[in-house]
Short mmCIF file of C-alpha atoms in Angstrom, two decimals:
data_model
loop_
_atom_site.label_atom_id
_atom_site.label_comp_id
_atom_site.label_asym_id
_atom_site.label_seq_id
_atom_site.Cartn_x
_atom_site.Cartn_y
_atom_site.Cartn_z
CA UNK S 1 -15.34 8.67 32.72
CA UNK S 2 -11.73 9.27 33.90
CA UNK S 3 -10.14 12.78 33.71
CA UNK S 4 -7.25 14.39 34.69
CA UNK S 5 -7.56 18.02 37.29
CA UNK S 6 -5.69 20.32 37.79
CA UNK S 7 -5.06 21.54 41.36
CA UNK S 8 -7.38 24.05 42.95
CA UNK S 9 -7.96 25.78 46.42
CA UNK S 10 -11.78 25.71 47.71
CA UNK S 11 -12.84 28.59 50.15
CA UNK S 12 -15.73 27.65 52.91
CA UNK S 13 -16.78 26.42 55.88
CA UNK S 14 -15.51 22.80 56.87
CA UNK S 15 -16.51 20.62 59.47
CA UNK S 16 -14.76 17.16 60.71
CA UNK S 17 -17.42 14.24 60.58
CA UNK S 18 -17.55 10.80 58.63
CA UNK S 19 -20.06 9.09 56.60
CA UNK S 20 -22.09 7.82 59.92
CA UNK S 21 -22.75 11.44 60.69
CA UNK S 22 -25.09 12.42 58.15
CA UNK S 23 -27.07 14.85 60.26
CA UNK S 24 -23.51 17.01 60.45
CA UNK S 25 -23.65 16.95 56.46
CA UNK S 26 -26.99 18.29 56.34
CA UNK S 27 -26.64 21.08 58.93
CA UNK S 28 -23.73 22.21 56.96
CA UNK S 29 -25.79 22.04 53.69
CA UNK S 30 -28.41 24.27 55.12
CA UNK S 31 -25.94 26.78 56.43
CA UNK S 32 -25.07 27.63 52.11
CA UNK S 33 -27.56 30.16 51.46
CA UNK S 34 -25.62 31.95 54.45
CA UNK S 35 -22.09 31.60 53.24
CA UNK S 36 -22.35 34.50 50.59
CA UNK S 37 -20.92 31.97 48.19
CA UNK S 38 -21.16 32.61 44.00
CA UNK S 39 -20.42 30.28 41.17
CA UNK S 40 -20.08 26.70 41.29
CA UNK S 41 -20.43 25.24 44.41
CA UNK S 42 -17.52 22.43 45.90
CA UNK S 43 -18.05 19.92 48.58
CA UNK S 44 -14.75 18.61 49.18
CA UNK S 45 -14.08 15.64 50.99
CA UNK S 46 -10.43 15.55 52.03
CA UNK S 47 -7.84 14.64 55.33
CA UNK S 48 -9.01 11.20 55.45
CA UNK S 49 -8.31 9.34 58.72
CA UNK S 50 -8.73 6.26 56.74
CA UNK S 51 -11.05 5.25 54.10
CA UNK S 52 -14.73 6.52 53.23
CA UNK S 53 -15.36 4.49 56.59
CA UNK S 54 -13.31 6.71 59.03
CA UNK S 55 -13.14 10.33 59.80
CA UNK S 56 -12.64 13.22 57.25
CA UNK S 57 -13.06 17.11 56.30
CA UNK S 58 -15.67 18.32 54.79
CA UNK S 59 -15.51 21.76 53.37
CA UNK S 60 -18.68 23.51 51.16
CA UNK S 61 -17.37 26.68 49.70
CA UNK S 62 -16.67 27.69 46.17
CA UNK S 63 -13.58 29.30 44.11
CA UNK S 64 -13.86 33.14 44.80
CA UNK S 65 -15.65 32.84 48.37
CA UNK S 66 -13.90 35.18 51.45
CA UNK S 67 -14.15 32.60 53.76
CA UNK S 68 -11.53 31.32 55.50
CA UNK S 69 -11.33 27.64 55.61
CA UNK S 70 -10.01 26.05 52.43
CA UNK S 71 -9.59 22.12 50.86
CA UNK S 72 -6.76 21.57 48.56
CA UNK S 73 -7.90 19.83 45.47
CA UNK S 74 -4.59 17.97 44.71
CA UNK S 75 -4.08 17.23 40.62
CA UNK S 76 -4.67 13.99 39.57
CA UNK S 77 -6.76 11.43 37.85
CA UNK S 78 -10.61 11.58 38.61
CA UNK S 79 -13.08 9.20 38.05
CA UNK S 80 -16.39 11.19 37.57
CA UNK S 81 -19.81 10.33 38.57
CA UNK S 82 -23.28 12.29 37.60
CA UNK S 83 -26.42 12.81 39.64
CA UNK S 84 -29.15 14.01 37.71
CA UNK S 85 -30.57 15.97 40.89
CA UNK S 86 -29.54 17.04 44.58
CA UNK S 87 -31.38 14.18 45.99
CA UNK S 88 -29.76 11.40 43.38
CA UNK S 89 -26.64 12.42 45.35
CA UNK S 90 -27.02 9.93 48.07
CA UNK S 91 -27.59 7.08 45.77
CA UNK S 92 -24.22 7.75 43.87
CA UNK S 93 -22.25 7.84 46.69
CA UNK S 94 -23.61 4.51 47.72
CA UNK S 95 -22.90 2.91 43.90
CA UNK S 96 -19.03 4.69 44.33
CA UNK S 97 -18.94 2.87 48.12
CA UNK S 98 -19.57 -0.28 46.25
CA UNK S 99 -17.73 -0.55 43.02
CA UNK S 100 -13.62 -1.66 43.40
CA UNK S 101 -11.67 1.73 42.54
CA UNK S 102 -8.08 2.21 43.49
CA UNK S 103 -8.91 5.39 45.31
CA UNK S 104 -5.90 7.95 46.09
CA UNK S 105 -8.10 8.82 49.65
CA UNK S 106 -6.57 12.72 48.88
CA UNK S 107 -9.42 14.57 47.77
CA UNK S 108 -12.51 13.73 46.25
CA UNK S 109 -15.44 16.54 45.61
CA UNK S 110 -18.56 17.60 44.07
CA UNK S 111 -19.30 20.15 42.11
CA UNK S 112 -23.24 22.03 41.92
CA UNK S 113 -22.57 24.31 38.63
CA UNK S 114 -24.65 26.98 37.86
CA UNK S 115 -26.41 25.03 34.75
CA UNK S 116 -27.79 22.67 37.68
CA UNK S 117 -25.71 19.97 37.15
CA UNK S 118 -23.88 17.79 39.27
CA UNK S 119 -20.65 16.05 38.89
CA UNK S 120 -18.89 13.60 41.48
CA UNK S 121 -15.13 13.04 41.28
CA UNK S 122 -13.32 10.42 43.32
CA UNK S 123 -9.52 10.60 43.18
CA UNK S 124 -7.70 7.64 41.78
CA UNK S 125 -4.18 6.29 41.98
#
């Protein structure tokens, strides 16, 4: 499904890493239940050196949180993906790495709402 977002500003914690560097992911996942964060919870992906190959920021945080790092979620169209749990995650990244999308490479993100679901969006040109 393709949809059109409006710009937002994330607040969190953000780390610079790339897709080889999974272990950095995870550490920063288990650091969440000490963020103080509330709502629905972003992981932005963002500043890419390249493609989903090289380097990039990663940023968990949420709309509302005091924290002081922050990813830009620029407007645009968004191709959205589902995972029907936390660990399903994985496996849609891996079916986004390998289906042709024009991707804009500006700011892609997931979002953990509060209903449990989970909703992927990769920017497009």
């Amino acid at each position: 499904m393709l949809e059109n977002i409006k710009s937002k500003k994330i607040t969190g914690k953000k780390i610079r890493t790339n897709n080889n560097k999974i272990d950095e992911i995870i550490s920063l996942w288990k650091e969440v239940p000490t963020l103080g964060l509330s709502g629905d919870i972003y992981a932005v992906y963002y500043n890419y050196e390249s493609d989903f190959n090289g380097d990039f920021d990663f940023l968990i945080g949420s709309e509302n949180s005091a924290l002081k790092d922050f990813a830009d979620i620029k407007e645009g169209k968004y191709m959205i993906w589902t995972a029907d749990s936390q660990d399903a995650v994985g496996s849609a990244w891996q079916k986004i790495w390998n289906t042709e999308l024009d991707r804009a490479y500006e700011s892609d993100f997931e979002v953990y709402s509060q209903d449990g679901s989970i909703k992927i969006f990769i920017g497009i040109k």
